[in-house]
PDB file of C-alpha atoms and ligand atoms in Angstrom:
ATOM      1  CA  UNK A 957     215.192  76.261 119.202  1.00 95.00           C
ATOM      2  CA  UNK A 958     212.121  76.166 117.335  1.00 96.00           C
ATOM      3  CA  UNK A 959     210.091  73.068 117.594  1.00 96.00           C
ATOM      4  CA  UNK A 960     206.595  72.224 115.424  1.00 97.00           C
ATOM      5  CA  UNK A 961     204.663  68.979 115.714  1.00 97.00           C
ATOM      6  CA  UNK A 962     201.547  68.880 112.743  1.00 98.00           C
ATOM      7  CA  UNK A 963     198.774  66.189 114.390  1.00 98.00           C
ATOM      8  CA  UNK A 964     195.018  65.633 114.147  1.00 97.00           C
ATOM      9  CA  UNK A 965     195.282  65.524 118.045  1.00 96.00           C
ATOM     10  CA  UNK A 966     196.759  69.218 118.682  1.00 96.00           C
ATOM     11  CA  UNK A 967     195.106  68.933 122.485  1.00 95.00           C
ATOM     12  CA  UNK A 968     197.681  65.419 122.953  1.00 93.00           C
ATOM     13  CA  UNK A 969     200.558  68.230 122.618  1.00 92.00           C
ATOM     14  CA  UNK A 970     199.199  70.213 125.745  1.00 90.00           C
ATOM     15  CA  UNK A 971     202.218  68.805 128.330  1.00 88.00           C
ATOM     16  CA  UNK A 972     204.607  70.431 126.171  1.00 86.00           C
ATOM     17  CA  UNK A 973     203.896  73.494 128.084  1.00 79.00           C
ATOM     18  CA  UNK A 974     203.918  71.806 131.405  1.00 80.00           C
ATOM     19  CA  UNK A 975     206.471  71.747 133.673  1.00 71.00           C
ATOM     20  CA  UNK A 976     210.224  71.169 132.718  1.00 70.00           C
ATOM     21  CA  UNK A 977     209.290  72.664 129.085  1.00 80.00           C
ATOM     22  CA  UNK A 978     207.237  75.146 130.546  1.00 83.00           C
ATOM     23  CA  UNK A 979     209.775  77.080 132.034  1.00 82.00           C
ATOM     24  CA  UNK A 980     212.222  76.822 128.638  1.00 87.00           C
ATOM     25  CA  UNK A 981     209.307  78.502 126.557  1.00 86.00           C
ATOM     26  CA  UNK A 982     209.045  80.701 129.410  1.00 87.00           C
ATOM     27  CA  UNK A 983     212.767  81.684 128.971  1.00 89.00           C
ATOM     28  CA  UNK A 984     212.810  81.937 125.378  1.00 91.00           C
ATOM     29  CA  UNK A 985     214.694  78.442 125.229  1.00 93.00           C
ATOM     30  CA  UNK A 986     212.199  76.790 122.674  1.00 93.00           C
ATOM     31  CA  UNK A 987     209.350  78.005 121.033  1.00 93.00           C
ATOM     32  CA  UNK A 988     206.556  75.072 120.218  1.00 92.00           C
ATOM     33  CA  UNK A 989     204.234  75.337 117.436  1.00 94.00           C
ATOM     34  CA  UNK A 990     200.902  72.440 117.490  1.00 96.00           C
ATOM     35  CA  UNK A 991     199.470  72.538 114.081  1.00 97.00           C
ATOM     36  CA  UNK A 992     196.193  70.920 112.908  1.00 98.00           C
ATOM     37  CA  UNK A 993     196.683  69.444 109.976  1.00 98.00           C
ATOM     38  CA  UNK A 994     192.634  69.319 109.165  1.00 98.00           C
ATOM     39  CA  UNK A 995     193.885  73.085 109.267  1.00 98.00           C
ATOM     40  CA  UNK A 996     195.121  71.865 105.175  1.00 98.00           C
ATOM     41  CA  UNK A 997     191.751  69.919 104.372  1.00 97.00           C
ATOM     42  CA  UNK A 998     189.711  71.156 101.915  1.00 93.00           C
ATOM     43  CA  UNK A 999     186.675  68.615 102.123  1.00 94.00           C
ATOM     44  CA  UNK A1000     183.662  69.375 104.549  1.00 95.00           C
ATOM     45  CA  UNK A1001     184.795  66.359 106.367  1.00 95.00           C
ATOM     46  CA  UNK A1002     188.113  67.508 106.524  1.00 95.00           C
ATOM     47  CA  UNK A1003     189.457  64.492 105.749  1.00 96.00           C
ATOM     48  CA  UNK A1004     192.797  63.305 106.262  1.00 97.00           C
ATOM     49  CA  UNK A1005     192.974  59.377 105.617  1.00 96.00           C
ATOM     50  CA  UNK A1006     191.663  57.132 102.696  1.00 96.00           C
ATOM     51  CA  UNK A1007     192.480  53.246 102.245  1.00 96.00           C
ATOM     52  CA  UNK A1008     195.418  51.967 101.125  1.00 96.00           C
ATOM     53  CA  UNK A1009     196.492  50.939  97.467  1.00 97.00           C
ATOM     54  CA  UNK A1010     197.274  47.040  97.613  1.00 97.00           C
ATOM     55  CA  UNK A1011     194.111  46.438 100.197  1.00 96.00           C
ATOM     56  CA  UNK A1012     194.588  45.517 103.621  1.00 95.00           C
ATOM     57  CA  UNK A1013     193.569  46.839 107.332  1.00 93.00           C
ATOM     58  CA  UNK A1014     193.483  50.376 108.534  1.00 93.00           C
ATOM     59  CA  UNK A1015     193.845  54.154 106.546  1.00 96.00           C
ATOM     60  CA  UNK A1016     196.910  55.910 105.507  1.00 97.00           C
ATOM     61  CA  UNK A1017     197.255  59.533 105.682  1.00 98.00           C
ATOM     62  CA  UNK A1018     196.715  61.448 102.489  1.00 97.00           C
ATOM     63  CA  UNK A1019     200.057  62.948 100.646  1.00 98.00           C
ATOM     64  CA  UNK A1020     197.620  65.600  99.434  1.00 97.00           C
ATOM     65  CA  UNK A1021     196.914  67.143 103.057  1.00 98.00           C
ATOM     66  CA  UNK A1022     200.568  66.471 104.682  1.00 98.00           C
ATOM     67  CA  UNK A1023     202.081  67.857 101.375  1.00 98.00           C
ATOM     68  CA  UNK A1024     200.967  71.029 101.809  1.00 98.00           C
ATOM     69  CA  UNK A1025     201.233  71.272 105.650  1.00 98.00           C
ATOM     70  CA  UNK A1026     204.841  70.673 105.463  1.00 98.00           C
ATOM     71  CA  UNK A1027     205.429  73.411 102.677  1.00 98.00           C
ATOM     72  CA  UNK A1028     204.126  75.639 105.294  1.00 98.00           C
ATOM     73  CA  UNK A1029     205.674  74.482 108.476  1.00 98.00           C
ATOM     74  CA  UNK A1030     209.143  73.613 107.094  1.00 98.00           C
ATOM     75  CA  UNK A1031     211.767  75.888 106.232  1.00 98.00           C
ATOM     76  CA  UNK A1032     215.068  74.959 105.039  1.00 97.00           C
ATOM     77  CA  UNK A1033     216.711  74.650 108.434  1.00 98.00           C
ATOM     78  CA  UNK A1034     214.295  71.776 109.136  1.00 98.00           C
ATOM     79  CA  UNK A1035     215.123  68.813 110.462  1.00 98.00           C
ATOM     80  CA  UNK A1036     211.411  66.608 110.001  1.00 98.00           C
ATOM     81  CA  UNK A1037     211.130  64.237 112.523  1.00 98.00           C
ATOM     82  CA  UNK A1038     208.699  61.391 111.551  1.00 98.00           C
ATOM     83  CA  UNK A1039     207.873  58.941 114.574  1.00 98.00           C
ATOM     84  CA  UNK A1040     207.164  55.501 113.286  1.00 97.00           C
ATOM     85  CA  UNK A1041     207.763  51.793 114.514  1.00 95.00           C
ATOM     86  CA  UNK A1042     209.598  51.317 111.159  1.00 95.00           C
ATOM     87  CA  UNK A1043     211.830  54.306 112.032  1.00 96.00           C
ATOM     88  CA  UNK A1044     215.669  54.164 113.320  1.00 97.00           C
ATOM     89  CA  UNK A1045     216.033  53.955 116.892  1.00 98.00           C
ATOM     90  CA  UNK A1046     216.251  57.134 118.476  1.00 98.00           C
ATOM     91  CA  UNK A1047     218.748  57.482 121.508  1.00 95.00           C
ATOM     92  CA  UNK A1048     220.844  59.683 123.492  1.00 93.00           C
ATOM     93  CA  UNK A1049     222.981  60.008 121.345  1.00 94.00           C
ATOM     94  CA  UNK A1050     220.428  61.077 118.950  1.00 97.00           C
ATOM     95  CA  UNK A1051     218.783  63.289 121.001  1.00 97.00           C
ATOM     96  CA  UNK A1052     222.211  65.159 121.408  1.00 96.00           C
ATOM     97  CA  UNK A1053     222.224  64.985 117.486  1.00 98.00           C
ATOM     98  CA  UNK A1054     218.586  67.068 117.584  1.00 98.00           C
ATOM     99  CA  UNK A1055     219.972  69.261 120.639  1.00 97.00           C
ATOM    100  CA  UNK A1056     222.193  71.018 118.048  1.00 97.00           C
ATOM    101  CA  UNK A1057     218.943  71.844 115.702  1.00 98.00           C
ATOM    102  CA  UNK A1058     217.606  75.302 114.669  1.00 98.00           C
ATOM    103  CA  UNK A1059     214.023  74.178 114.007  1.00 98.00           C
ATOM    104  CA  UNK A1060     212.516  70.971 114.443  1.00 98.00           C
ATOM    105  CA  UNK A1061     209.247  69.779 113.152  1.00 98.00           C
ATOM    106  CA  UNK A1062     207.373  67.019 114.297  1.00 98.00           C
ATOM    107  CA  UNK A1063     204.767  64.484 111.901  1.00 98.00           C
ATOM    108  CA  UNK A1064     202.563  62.679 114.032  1.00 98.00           C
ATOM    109  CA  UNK A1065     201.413  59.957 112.047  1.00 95.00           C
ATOM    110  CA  UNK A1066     197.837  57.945 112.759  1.00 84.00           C
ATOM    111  CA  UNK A1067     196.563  54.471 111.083  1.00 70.00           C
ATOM    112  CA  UNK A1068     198.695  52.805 109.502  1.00 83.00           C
ATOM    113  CA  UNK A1069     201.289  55.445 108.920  1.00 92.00           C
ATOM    114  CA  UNK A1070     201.953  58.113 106.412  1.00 97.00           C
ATOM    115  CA  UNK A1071     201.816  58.006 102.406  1.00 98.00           C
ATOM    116  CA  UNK A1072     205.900  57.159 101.536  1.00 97.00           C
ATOM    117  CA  UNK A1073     205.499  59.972  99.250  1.00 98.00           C
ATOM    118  CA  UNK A1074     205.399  62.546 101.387  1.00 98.00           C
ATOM    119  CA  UNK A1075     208.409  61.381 103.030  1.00 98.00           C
ATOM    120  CA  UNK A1076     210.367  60.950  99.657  1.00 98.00           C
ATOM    121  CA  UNK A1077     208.861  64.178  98.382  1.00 98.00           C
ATOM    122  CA  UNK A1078     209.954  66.201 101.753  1.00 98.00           C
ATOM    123  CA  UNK A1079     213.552  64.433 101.624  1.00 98.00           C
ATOM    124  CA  UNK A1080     213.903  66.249  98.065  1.00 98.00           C
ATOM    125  CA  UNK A1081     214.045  70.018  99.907  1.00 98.00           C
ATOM    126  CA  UNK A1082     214.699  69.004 103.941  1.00 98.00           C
ATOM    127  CA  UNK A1083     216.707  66.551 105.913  1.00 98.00           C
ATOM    128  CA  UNK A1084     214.305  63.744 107.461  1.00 98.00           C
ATOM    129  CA  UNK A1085     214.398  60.981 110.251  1.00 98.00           C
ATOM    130  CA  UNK A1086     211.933  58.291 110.716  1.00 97.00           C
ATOM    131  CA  UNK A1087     212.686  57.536 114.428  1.00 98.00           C
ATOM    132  CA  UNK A1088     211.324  54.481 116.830  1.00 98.00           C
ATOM    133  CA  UNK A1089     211.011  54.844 120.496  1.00 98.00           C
ATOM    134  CA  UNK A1090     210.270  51.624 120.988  1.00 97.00           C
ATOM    135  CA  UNK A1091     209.562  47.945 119.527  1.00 97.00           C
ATOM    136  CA  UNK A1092     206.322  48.132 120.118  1.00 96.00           C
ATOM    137  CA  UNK A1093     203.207  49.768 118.862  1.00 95.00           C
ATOM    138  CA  UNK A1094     201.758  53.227 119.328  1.00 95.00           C
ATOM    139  CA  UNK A1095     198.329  54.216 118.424  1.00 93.00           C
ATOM    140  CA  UNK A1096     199.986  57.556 117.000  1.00 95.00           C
ATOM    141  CA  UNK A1097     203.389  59.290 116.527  1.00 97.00           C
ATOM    142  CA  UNK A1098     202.088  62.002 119.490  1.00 97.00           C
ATOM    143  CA  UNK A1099     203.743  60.014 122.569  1.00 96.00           C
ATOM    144  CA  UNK A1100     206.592  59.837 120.583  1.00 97.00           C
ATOM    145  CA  UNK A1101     207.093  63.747 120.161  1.00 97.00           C
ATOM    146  CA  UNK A1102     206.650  64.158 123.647  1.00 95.00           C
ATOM    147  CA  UNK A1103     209.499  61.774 124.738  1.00 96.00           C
ATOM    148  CA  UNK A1104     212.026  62.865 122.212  1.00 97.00           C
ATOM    149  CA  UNK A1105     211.165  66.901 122.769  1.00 95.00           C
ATOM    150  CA  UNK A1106     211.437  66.016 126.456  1.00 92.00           C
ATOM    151  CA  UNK A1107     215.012  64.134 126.210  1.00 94.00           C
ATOM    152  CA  UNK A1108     216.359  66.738 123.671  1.00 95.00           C
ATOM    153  CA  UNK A1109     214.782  69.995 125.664  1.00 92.00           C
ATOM    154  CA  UNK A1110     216.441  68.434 128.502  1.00 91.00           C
ATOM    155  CA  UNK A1111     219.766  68.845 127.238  1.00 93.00           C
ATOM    156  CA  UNK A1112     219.515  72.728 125.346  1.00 93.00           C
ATOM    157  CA  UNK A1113     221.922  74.883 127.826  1.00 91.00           C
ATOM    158  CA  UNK A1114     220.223  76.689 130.347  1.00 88.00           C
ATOM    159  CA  UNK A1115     216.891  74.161 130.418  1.00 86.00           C
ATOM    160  CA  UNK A1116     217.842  72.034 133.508  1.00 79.00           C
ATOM    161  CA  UNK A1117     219.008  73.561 136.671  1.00 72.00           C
ATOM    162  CA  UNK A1118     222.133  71.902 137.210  1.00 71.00           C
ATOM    163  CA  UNK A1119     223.984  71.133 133.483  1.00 67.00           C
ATOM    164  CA  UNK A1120     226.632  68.760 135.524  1.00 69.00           C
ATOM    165  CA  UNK A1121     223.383  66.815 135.791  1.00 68.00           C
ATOM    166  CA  UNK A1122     223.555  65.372 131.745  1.00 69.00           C
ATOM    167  CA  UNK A1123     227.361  63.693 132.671  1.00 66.00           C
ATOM    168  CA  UNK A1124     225.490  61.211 135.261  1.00 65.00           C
ATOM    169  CA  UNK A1125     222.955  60.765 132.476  1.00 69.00           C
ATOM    170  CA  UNK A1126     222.500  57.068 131.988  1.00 70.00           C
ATOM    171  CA  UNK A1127     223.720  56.069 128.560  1.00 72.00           C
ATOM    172  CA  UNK A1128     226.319  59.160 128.817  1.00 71.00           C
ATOM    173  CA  UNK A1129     229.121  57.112 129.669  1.00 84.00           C
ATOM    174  CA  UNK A1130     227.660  54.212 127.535  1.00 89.00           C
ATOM    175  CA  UNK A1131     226.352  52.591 130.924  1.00 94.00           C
ATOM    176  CA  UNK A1132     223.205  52.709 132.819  1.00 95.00           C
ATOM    177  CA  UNK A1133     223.126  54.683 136.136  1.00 95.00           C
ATOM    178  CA  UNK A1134     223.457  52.741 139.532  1.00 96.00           C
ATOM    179  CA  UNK A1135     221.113  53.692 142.508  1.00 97.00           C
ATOM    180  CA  UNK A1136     220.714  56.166 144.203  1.00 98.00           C
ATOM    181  CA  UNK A1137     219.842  57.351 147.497  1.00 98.00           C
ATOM    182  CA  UNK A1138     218.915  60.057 150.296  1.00 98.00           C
ATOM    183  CA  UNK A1139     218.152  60.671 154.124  1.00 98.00           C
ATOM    184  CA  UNK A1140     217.113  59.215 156.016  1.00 98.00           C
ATOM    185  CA  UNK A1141     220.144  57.128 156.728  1.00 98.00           C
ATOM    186  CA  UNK A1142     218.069  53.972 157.811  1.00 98.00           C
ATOM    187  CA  UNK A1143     214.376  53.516 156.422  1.00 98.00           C
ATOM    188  CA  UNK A1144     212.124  50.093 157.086  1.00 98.00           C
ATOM    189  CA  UNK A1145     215.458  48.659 158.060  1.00 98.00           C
ATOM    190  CA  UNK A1146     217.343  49.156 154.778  1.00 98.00           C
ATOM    191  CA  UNK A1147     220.625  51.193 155.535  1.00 98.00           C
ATOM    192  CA  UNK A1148     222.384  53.643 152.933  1.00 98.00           C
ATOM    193  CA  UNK A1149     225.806  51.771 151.733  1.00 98.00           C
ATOM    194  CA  UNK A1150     228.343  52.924 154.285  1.00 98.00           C
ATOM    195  CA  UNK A1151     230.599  54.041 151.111  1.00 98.00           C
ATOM    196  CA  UNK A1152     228.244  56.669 150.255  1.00 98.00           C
ATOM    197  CA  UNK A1153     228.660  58.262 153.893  1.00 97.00           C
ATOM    198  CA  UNK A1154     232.396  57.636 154.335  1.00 98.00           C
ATOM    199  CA  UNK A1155     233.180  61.344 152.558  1.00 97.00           C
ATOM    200  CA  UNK A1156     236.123  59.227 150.587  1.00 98.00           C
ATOM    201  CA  UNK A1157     235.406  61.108 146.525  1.00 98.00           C
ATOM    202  CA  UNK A1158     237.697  58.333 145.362  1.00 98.00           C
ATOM    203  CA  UNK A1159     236.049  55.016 146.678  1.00 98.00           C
ATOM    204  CA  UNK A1160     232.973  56.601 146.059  1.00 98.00           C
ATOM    205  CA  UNK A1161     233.146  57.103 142.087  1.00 97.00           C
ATOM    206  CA  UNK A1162     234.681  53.799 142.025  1.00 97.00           C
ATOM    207  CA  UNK A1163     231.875  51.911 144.267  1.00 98.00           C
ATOM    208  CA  UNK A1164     228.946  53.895 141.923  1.00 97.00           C
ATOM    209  CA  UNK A1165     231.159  52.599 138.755  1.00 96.00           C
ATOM    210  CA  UNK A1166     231.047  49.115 139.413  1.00 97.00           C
ATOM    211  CA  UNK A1167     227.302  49.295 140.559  1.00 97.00           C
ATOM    212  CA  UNK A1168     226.679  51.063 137.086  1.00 96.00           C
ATOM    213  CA  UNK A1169     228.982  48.218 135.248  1.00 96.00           C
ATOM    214  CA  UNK A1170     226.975  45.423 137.412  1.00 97.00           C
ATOM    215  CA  UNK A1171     223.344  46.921 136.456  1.00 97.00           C
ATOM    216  CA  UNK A1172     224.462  47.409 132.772  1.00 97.00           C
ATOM    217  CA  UNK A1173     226.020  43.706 132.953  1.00 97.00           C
ATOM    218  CA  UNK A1174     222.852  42.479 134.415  1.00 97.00           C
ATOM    219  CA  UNK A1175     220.128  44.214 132.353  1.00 97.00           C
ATOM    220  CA  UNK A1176     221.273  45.636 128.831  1.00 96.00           C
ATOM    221  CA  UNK A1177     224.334  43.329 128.280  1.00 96.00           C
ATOM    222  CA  UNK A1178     224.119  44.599 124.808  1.00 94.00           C
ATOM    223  CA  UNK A1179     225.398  48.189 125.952  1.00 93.00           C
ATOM    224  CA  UNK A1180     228.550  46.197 126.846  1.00 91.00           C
ATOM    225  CA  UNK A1181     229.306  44.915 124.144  1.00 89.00           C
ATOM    226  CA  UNK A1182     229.287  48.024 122.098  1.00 86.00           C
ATOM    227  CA  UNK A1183     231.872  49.895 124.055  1.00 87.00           C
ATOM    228  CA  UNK A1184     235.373  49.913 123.168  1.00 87.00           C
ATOM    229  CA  UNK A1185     237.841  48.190 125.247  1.00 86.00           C
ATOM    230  CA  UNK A1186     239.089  51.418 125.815  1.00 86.00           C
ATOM    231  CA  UNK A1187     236.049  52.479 127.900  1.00 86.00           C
ATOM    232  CA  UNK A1188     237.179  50.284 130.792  1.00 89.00           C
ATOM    233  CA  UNK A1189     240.206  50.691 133.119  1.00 87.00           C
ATOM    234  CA  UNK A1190     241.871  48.117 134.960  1.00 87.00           C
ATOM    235  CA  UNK A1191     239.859  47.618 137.936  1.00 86.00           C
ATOM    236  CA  UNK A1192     237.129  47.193 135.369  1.00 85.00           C
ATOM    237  CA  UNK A1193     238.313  44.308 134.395  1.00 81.00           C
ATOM    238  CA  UNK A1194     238.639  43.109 137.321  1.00 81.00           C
ATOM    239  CA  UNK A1195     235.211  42.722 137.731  1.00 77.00           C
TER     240      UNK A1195
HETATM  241  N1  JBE B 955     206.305  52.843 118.399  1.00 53.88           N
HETATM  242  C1  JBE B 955     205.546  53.736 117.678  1.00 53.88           C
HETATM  243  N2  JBE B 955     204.249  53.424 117.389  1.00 53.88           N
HETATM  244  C2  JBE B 955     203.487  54.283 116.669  1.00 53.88           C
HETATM  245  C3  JBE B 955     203.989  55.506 116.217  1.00 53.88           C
HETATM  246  C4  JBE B 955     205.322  55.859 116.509  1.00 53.88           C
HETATM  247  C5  JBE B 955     206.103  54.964 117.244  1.00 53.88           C
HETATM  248  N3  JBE B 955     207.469  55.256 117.557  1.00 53.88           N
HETATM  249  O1  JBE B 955     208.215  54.477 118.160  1.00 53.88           O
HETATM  250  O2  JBE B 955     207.927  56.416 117.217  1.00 53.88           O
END
């Protein structure tokens, strides 16, 4: 997979090579291109910004400069990954959806966002997402691109040691993951659940299932709700 992420903050990108990712560009797993984009000004301040039509706070980045840094970064296997507050949620599921991706590029918006034109002009030649980590506020799209790169790398055969590892994945079985634990057996006091040392497969999938079912329950109710009834079994709903 080839990933590119076009920012005015190329040196934010640097973790990309660290760790985890490291060792898939080290395999040949994913290649990462950090472009400039003062790289496309042309002005001696190499500007990228100006203020926006209709008034009001902040600077929007200029059509004229992203325009031309896409032409050269995209190709027509693109998928153009805009990070933005306004943007769809991006999930697991989503991140499986990008896992599947050829090429990737990244724009890191700053200010108040991106002209909507380059957006709508890209969307004529390349498919494009505006995606949302989060409901909250960035200073930049650059955070972003390193959490979604990091959750799709993740999953790209051959990137994590064990691949059995994504099935546990919270979220992969619509759920959140219950908690875990490791010697020693006792520690400050607070013993391991006896079920996890009993050696019994069976009571311990079920005992992990309806921890993961009471977390979920507890903290993202919502999750729930969105699975089919089909997703639970009897003892389920028991519960
Ligand atoms: N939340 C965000 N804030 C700023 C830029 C991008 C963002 N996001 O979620 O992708």
């Amino acid at each position: 997979m080839q990933i590119d992420v076009v920012t005015i903050f190329p040196e934010y990108l640097a973790p990309l090579r660290a760790a985890l990712l490291g060792k898939a560009i080290d395999k040949g797993l994913i290649s990462v291109g950090v472009h400039d984009l003062r790289d496309w000004t042309q002005d001696v301040h190499k500007a990228v910004d100006d203020s926006p039509y209709g008034g009001g706070p902040g600077m929007v980045m200029k059509a004229d400069i992203w325009g031309p840094a896409l032409d050269d970064v995209c190709t027509d296997e693109t998928r153009l990954i805009v990070p933005t507050p306004a943007g769809r949620p991006f999930s697991q599921e989503v991140a499986h959806e990008y896992a599947n991706e050829s090429h990737l590029v990244f724009a890191c918006g700053r200010y108040e966002g991106i002209d909507q034109r380059v957006v709508d002009d890209a969307a004529r030649r390349v498919r494009v997402d505006e995606v949302s980590i989060g409901d909250y506020v960035l200073v930049g799209g650059e955070v972003a691109v390193l959490a979604i790169v990091e959750a799709v790398a993740r999953l790209l055969p051959g990137v994590l040691g064990n691949p059995k590892s994504h099935a546990e994945d919270s979220f992969q079985d619509g759920l959140l993951e219950g908690p875990s634990y490791t010697r020693p057996e006792v520690w400050r006091e607070l013993a391991v659940p006896d079920v996890l040392r009993s050696g019994n497969h069976k009571l311990i999938n079920r005992w992990r299932r309806d921890q993961s079912l009471a977390r979920t329950f507890e903290r993202r109710p919502d999750l729930l709700e969105s699975l089919p009834a089909e997703a639970f079994d009897k003892h389920d709903r028991a519960l």
